[in-house]
Coordinates of C-alpha atoms and ligand atoms in Angstrom, one line a residue:
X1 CA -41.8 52.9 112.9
X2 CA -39.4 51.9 116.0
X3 CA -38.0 55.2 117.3
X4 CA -35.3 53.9 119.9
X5 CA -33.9 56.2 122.4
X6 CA -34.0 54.8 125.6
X7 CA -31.2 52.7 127.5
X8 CA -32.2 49.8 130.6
X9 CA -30.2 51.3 133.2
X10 CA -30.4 50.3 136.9
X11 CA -34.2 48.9 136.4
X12 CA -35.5 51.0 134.0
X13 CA -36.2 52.9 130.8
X14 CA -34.0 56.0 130.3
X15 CA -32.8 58.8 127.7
X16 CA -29.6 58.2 126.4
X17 CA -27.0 61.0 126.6
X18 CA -25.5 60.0 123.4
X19 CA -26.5 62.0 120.5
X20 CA -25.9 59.5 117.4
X21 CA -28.9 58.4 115.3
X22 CA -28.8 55.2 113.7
X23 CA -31.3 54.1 110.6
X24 CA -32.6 50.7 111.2
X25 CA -33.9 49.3 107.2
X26 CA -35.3 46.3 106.7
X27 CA -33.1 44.0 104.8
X28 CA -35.5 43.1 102.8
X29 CA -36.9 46.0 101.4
X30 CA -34.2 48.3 102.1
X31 CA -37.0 50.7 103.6
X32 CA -36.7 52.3 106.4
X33 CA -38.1 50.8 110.1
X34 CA -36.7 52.6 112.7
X35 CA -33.9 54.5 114.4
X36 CA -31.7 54.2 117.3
X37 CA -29.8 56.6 119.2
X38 CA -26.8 54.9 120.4
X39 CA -25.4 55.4 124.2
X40 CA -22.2 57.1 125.1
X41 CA -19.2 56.5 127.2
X42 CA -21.6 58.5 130.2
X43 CA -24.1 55.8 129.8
X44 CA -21.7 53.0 130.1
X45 CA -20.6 54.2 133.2
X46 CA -24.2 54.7 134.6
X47 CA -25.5 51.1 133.6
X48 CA -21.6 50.0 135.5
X49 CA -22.6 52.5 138.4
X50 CA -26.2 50.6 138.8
X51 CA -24.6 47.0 138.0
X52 CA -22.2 47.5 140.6
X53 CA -24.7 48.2 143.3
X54 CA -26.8 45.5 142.4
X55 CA -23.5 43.3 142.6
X56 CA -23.5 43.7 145.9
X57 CA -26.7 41.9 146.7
X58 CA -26.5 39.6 144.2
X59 CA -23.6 38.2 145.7
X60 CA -25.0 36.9 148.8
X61 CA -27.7 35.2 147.3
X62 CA -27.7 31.5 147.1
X63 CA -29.0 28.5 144.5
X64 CA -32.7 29.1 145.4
X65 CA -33.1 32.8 144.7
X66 CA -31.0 32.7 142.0
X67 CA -33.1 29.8 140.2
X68 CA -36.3 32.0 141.0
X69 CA -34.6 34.7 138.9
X70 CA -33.6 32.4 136.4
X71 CA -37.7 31.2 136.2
X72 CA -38.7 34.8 136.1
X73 CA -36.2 35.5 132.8
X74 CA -37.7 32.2 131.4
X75 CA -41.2 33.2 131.6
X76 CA -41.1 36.7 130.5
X77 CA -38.8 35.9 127.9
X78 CA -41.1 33.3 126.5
X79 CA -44.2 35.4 126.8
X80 CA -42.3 37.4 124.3
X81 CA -41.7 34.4 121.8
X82 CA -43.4 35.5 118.9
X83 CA -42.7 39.1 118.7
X84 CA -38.2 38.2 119.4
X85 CA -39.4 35.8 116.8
X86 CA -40.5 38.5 114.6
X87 CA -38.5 41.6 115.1
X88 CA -35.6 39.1 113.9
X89 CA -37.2 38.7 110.7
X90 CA -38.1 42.2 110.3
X91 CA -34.9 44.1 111.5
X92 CA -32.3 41.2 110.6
X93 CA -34.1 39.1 107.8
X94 CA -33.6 35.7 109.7
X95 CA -35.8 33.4 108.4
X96 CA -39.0 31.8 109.6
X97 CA -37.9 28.6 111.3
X98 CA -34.2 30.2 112.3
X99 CA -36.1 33.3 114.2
X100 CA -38.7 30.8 115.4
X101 CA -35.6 28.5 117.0
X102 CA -33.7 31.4 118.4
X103 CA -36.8 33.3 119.9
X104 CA -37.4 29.8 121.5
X105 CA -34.1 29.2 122.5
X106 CA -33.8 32.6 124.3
X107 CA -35.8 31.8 127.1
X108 CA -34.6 28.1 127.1
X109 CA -31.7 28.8 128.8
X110 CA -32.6 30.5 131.1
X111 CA -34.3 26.9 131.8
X112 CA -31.0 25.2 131.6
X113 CA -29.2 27.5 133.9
X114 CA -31.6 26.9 136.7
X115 CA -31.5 23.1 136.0
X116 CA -27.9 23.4 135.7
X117 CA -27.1 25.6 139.1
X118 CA -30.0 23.4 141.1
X119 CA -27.5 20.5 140.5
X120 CA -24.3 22.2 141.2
X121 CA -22.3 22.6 144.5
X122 CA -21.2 26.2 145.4
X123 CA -19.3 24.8 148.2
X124 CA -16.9 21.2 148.1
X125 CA -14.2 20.1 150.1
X126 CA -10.9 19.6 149.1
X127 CA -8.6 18.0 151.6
X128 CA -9.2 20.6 154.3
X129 CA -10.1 22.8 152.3
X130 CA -13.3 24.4 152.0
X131 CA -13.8 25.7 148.4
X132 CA -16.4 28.2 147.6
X133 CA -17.4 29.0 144.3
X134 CA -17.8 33.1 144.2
X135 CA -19.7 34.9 141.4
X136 CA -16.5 36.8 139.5
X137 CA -18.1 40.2 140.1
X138 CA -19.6 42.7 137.6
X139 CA -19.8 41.1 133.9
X140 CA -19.9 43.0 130.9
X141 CA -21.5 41.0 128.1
X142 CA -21.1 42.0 124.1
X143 CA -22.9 40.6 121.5
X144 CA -22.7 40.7 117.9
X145 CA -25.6 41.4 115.7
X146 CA -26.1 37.9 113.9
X147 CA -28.1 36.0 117.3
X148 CA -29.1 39.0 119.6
X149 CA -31.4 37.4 121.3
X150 CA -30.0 34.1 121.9
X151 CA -26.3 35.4 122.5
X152 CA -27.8 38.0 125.6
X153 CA -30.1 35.6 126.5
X154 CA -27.6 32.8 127.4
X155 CA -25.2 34.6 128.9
X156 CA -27.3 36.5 131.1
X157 CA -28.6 33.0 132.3
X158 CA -24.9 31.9 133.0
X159 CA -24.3 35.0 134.7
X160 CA -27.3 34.9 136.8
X161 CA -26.4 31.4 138.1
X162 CA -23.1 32.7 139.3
X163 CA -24.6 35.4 140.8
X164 CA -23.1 38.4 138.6
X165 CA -24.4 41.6 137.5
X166 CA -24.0 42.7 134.0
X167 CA -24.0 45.4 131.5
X168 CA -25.1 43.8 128.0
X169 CA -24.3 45.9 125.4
X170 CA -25.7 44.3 121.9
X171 CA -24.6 45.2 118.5
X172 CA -25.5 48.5 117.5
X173 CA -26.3 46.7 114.2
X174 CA -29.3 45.4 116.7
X175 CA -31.3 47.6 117.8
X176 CA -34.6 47.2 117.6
X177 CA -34.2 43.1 118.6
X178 CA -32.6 44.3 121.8
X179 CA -35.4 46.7 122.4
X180 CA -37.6 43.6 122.5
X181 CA -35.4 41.7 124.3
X182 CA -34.7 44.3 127.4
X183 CA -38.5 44.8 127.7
X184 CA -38.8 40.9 127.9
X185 CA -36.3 40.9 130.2
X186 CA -37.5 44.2 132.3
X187 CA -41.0 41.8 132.8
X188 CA -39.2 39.5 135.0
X189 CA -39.3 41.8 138.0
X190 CA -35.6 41.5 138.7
X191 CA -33.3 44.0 141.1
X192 CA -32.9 47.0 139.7
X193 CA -29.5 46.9 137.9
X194 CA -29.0 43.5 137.8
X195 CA -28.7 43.2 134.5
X196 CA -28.6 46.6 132.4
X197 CA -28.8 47.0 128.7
X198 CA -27.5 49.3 126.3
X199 CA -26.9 50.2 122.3
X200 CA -23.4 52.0 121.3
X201 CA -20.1 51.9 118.9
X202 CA -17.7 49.3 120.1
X203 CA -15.5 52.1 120.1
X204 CA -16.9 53.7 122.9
X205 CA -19.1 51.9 125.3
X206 CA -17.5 48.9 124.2
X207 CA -14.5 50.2 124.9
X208 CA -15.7 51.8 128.3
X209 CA -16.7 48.5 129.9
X210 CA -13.7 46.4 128.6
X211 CA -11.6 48.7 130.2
X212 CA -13.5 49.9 133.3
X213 CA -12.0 48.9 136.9
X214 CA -15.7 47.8 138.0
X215 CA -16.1 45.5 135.1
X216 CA -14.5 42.1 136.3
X217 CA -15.6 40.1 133.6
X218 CA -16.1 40.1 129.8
X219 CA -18.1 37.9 127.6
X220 CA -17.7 38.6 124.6
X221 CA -19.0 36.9 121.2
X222 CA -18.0 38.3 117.3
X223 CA -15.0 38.7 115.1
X224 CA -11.9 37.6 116.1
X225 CA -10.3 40.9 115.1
X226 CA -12.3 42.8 117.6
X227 CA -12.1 39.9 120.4
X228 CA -8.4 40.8 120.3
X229 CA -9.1 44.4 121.0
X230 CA -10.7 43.4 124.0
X231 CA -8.3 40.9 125.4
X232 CA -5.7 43.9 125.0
X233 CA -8.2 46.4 126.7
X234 CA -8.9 44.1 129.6
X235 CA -5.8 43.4 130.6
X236 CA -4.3 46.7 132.9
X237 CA -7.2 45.8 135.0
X238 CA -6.4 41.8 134.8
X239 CA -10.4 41.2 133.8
X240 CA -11.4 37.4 133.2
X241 CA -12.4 36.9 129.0
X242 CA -14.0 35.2 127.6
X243 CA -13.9 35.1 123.5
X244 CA -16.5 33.0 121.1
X245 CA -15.1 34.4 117.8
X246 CA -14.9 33.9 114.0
X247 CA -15.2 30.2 112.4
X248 CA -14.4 28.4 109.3
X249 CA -15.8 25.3 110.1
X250 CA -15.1 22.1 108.2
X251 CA -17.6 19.3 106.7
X252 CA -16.0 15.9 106.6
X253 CA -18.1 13.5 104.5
X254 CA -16.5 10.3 104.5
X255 CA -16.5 8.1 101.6
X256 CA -18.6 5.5 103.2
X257 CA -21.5 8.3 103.7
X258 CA -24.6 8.6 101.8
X259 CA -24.1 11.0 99.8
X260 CA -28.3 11.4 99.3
X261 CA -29.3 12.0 103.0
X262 CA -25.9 13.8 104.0
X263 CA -25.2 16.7 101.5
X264 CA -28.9 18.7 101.9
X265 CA -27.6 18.4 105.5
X266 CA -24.1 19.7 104.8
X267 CA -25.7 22.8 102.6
X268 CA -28.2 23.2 105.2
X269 CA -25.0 23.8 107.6
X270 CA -23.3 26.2 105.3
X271 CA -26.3 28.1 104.9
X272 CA -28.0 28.2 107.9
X273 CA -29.0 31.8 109.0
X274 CA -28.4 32.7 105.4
X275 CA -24.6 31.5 105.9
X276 CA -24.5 34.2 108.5
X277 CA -23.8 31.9 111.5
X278 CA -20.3 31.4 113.0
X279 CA -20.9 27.4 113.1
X280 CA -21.9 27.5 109.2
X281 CA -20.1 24.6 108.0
X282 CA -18.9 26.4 105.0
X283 CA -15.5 24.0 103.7
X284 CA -16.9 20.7 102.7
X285 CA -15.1 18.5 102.5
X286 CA -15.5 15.3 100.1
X287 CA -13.7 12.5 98.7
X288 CA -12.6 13.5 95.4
X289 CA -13.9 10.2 93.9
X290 CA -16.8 11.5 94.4
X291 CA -16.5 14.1 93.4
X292 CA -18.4 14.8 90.4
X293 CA -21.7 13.0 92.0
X294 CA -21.7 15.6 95.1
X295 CA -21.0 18.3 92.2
X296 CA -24.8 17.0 90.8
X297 CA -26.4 16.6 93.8
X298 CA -25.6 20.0 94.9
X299 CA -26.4 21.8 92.4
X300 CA -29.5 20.0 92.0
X301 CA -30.4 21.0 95.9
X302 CA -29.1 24.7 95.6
X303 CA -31.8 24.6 92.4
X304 CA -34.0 23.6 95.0
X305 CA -33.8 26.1 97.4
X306 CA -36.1 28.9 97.7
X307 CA -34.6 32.5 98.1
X308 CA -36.7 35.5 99.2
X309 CA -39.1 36.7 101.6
X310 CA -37.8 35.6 105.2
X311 CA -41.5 35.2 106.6
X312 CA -42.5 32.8 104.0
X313 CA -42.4 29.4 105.5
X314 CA -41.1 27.9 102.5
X315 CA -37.6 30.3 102.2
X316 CA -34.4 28.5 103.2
X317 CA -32.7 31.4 102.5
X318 CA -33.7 34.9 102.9
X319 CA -31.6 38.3 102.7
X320 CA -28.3 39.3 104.1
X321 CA -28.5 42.1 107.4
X322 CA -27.6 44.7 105.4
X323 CA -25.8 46.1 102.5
X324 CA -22.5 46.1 103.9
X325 CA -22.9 42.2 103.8
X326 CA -24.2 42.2 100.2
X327 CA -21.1 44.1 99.2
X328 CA -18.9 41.7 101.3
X329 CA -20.4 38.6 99.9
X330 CA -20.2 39.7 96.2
X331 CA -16.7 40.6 96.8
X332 CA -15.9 36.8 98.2
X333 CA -17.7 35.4 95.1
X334 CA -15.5 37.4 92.3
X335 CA -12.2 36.6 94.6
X336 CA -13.4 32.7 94.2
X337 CA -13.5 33.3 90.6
X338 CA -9.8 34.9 90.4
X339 CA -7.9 32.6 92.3
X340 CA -9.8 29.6 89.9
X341 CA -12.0 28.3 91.8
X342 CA -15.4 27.1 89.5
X343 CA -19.2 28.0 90.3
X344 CA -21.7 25.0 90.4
X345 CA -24.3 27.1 91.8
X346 CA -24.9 30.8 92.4
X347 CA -22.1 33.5 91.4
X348 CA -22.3 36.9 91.8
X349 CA -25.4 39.3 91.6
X350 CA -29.0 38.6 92.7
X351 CA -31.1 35.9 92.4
X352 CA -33.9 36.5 89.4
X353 CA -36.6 38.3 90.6
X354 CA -35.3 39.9 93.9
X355 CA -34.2 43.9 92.7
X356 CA -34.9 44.8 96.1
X357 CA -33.4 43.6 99.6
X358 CA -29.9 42.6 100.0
X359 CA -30.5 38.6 98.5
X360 CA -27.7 36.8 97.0
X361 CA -27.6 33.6 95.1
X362 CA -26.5 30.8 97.3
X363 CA -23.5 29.9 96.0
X364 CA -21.3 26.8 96.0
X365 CA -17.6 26.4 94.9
X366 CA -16.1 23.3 93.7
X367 CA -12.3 22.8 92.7
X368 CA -11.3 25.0 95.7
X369 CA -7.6 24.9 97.2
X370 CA -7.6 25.3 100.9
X371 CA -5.1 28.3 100.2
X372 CA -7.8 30.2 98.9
X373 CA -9.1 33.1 100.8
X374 CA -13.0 31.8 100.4
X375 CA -11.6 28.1 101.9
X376 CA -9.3 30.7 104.6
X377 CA -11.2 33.5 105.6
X378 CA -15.1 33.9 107.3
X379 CA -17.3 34.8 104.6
X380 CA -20.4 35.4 106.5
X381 CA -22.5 34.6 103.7
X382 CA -24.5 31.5 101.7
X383 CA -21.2 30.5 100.6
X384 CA -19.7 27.1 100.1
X385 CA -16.1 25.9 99.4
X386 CA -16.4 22.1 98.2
X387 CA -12.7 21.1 98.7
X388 CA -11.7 17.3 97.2
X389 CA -9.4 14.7 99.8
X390 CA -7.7 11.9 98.8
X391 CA -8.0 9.8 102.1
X392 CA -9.4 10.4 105.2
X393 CA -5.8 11.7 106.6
X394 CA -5.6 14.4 103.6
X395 CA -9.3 14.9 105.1
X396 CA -8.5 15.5 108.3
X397 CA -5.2 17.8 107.6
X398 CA -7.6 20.1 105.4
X399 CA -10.4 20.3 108.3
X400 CA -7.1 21.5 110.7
X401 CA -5.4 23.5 108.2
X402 CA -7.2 26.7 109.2
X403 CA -6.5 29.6 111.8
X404 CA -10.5 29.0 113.4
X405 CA -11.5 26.1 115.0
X406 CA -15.3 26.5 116.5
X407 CA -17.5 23.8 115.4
X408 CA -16.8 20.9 112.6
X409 CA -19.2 18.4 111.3
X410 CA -18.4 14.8 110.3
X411 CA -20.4 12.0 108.2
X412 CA -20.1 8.7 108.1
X413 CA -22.2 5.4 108.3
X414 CA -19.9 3.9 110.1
X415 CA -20.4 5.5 114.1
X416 CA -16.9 4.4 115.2
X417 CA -14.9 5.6 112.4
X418 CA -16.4 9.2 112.5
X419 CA -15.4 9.3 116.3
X420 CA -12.5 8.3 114.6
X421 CA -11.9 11.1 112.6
X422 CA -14.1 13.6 115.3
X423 CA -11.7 12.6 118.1
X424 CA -8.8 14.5 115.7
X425 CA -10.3 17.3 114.2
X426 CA -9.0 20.7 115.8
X427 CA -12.6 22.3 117.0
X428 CA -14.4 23.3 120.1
X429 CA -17.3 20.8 118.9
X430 CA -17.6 18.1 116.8
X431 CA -21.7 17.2 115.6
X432 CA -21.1 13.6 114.0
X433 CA -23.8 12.9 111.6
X434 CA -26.3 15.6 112.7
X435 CA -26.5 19.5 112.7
X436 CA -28.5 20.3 115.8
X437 CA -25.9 21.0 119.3
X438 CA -26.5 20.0 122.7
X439 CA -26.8 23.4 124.4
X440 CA -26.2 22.0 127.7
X441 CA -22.6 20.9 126.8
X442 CA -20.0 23.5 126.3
X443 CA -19.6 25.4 123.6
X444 CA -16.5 27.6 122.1
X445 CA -14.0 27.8 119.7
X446 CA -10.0 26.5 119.7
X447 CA -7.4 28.2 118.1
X448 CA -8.5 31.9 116.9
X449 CA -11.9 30.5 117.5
X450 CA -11.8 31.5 120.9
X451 CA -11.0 31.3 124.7
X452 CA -13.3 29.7 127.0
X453 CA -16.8 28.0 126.8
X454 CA -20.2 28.9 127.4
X455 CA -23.3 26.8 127.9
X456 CA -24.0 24.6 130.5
X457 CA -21.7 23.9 133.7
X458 CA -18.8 25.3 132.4
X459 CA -20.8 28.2 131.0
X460 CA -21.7 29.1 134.6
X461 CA -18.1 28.5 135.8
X462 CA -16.7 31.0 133.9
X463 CA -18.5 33.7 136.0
X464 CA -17.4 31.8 139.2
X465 CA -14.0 32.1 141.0
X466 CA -13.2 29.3 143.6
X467 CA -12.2 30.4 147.1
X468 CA -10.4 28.5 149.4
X469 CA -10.9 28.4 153.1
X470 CA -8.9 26.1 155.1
X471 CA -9.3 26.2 158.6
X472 CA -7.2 24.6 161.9
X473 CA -8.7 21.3 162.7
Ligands
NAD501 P1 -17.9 42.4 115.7 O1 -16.7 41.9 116.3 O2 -17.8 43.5 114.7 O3 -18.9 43.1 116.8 C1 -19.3 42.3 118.0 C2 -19.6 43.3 119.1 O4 -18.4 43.9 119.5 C3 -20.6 44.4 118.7 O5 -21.5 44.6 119.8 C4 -19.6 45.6 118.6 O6 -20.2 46.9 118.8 C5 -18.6 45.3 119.6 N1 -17.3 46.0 119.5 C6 -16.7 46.3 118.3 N2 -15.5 46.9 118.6 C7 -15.3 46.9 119.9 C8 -14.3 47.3 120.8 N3 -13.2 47.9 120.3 N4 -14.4 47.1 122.1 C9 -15.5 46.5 122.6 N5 -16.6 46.1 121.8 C10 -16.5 46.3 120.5 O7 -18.8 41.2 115.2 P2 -20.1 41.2 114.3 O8 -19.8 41.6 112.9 O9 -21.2 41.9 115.1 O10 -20.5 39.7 114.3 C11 -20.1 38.7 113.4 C12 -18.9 38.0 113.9 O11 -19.2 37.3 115.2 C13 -18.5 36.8 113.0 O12 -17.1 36.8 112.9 C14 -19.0 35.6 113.7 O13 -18.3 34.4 113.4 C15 -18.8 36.0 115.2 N6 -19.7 35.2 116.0 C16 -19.1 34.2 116.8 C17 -19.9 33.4 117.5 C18 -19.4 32.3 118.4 O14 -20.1 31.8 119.3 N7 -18.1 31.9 118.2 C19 -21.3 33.5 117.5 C20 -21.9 34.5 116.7 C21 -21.0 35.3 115.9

């Protein structure tokens, strides 16, 4: 049983002042695993206090120090593979091979940050200009509760690069995975208050550090409804945001595709992380002459798919983080069924078997209308809206008739063509005939996807300002 009450201020392990108690259940048992008392206003400003003192250090250093840092993360982080690997099964319900890519991907990049900062120059000339690239200040990094690990984990390593202290303040939806995570962390011997972490409502530490004076800098990732809260907090004290938000992400299958190696990797998009992943490629898009093949071929890979215990190597999909999402999900699937849209796999209720967890039946529309709210709105659930197209400019209008553009997929067998089509498509990214990213290239949404990228160079940017120096010759 995880009893939580301690907050990573200023180096170590302390009481929170806050006084609410949160139940941490596993999702897929519903029984109870912990509990977490959440930080308060009073702690924010004590893990800012400490972060701004560190900041002050932190500045000066250069490239070297900083990459030793960034080592240090690396290591302690992945000395602590297996158990990130499993408290995100335990706590979130994530299953095997998902947990086992994010625990690995957490202290990854703090890998590619070092290789990225050893090849970058702080300081270029421009004209006569010397330009120095200054770390922003303090940064206060929020998370949402669907990659904890990997979402602290890689903006820490950007911020570390730039030479920016930060208060990281994970979803209180997260506990027990940020527990793991801050002790991982803690093992890397870092300055006190370099990095400080802490569990609280968005509504009040959240709040606290997106509208503190010390906090130059906010990097936030979750809905876009809440993103928008914190762009209109930040601004009386003019902070720097940055926003990876909500996505509705589109499959284009083109009709010269095949249709046998291509659609277990479109459902494998849509229901990656148990279709609890912003990049989940959840409209698919496919040309309605095909139409009744795909239908077959789906439903025959949705039979496919195993459902149920997240630790069992053979589960593609295991249950949802908690009932809230159950309830959310099965609300989605009946307004599917009311605005006409027609099941060829799943529907509402549980899969057979499964009375206990919050499981749902993967679930894949077909005759859907891109008016619909499950083609419009973020389900956040194994739920997929197959939408028919003409021709490949009907396609292409569908993919970019949404309000979200964070990552879209396209398939083809013919590589110029998909450019093609990828060169149009409204999205931060565009994977053309695979699913995994390049996590050293930028990453981020357009439209109400977002503002700004992370990852990579212009990851670490985002935590740099440029100076300019120009002296008499
Ligand atoms: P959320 O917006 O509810 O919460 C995210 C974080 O913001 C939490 O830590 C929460 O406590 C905090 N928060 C809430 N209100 C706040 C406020 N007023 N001020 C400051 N902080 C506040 O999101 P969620 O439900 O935790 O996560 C799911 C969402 O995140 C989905 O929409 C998903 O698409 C999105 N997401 C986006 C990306 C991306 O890279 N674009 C990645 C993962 C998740």
């Amino acid at each position: 049983m995880w009893n939580i009450d301690k907050a990573y201020i200023d180096g170590a392990f302390v009481p929170v002042q806050g006084s609410e108690v949160v139940e941490v259940l596993d999702p897929s048992t519903e029984q109870r695993i912990g509990t977490a008392t959440l930080g308060n206003r009073d702690d924010a400003k004590r893990a800012i206090a400490a972060a701004v003192r560190a900041q002050k250090a932190l500045r000066r250093t250069g490239k070297a120090e900083r990459i030793d840092m960034l080592e240090h993360l690396s290591a302690a982080v992945l000395a602590r593979t297996e158990q990130i690997r499993d408290v995100t099964i335990e706590e979130y319900g994530g299953p095997l091979a998902r947990a086992q890519w994010v625990s690995q991907y957490a202290s990854q990049c703090f890998a590619g940050a070092a290789k990225t900062l050893a090849a970058y120059d702080l300081t270029r000339r421009i004209g006569e200009a010397t330009v120095i690239m200054e770390p922003v200040g303090v940064a206060g990094l929020i998370a949402p509760w669907n990659s904890t690990a990997g979402t602290a984990c890689s903006k820490l390593a950007s911020a570390i690069a730039a030479g920016c202290a930060t208060v990281i303040k994970p979803s209180e939806l997260s506990p027990i995975q940020s527990q793991v995570v801050a002790e991982a962390l803690h093992d890397a011997g870092l300055p006190a208050g370099v990095f400080n972490i802490l569990l609280g409502r968005g509504t009040d530490v959240g709040d606290e550090i997106s509208t503190s004076p010390d906090i130059a800098r906010i990097s936030f990732t979750g809905s876009t409804a809440t993103g928008k809260f914190i762009a209109r907090a930040g601004i009386d004290t003019m902070k720097r945001v940055s926003l990876a938000l909500t996505g509705k992400s589109a499959t284009v299958v083109l009709d010269d595709a095949d249709l046998a190696a291509v659609l277990p990797q479109a459902l494998n998009v849509a229901f990656m992380n148990n279709g609890q992943a912003c990049v989940a490629g959840t409209r698919l898009l496919v040309p309605r002459s095909k139409m009744k093949e795909v239908r077959e071929r789906i439903a025959a890979i949705v039979a496919g798919l195993r459902v149920g215990d997240p630790r069992d190597p053979a589960t593609a999909i295991g249950p949802l983080a908690s009932k809230a999402q159950y309830e959310r999900i099965q609300r989605f699937i009946r307004r599917g069924l009311e605005q006409g849209a027609t099941l060829v796999a799943g529907g509402e209720g549980r899969p057979e078997g499964l009375e206990r967890g919050w499981y749902v039946r993967p679930t894949v529309f077909a005759d859907v209308r891109n008016d619909m709210e499950i083609a419009r709105e973020e389900i956040f659930g194994p739920v997929l809206s197959v939408i028919a197209y003409e021709d490949e400019d009907e396609a292409i209008g569908i993919a970019n008739d949404s309000a979200y553009g964070l990552q879209a997929y396209v398939f083809s067998s013919q590589p110029a063509r998909a450019h093609r089509v990828a060169s149009q498509l409204q999205a931060g990214s565009v994977l053309v005939n695979r699913i995994a990213p390049e996590l050293l290239a930028p990453f981020g949404g357009v439209k109400q996807s977002g503002v700004g990228r992370e990852f990579g160079v212009f990851g670490m940017e985002a935590f740099m300002e440029p100076k300019t120096i120009v002296e008499a010759q």
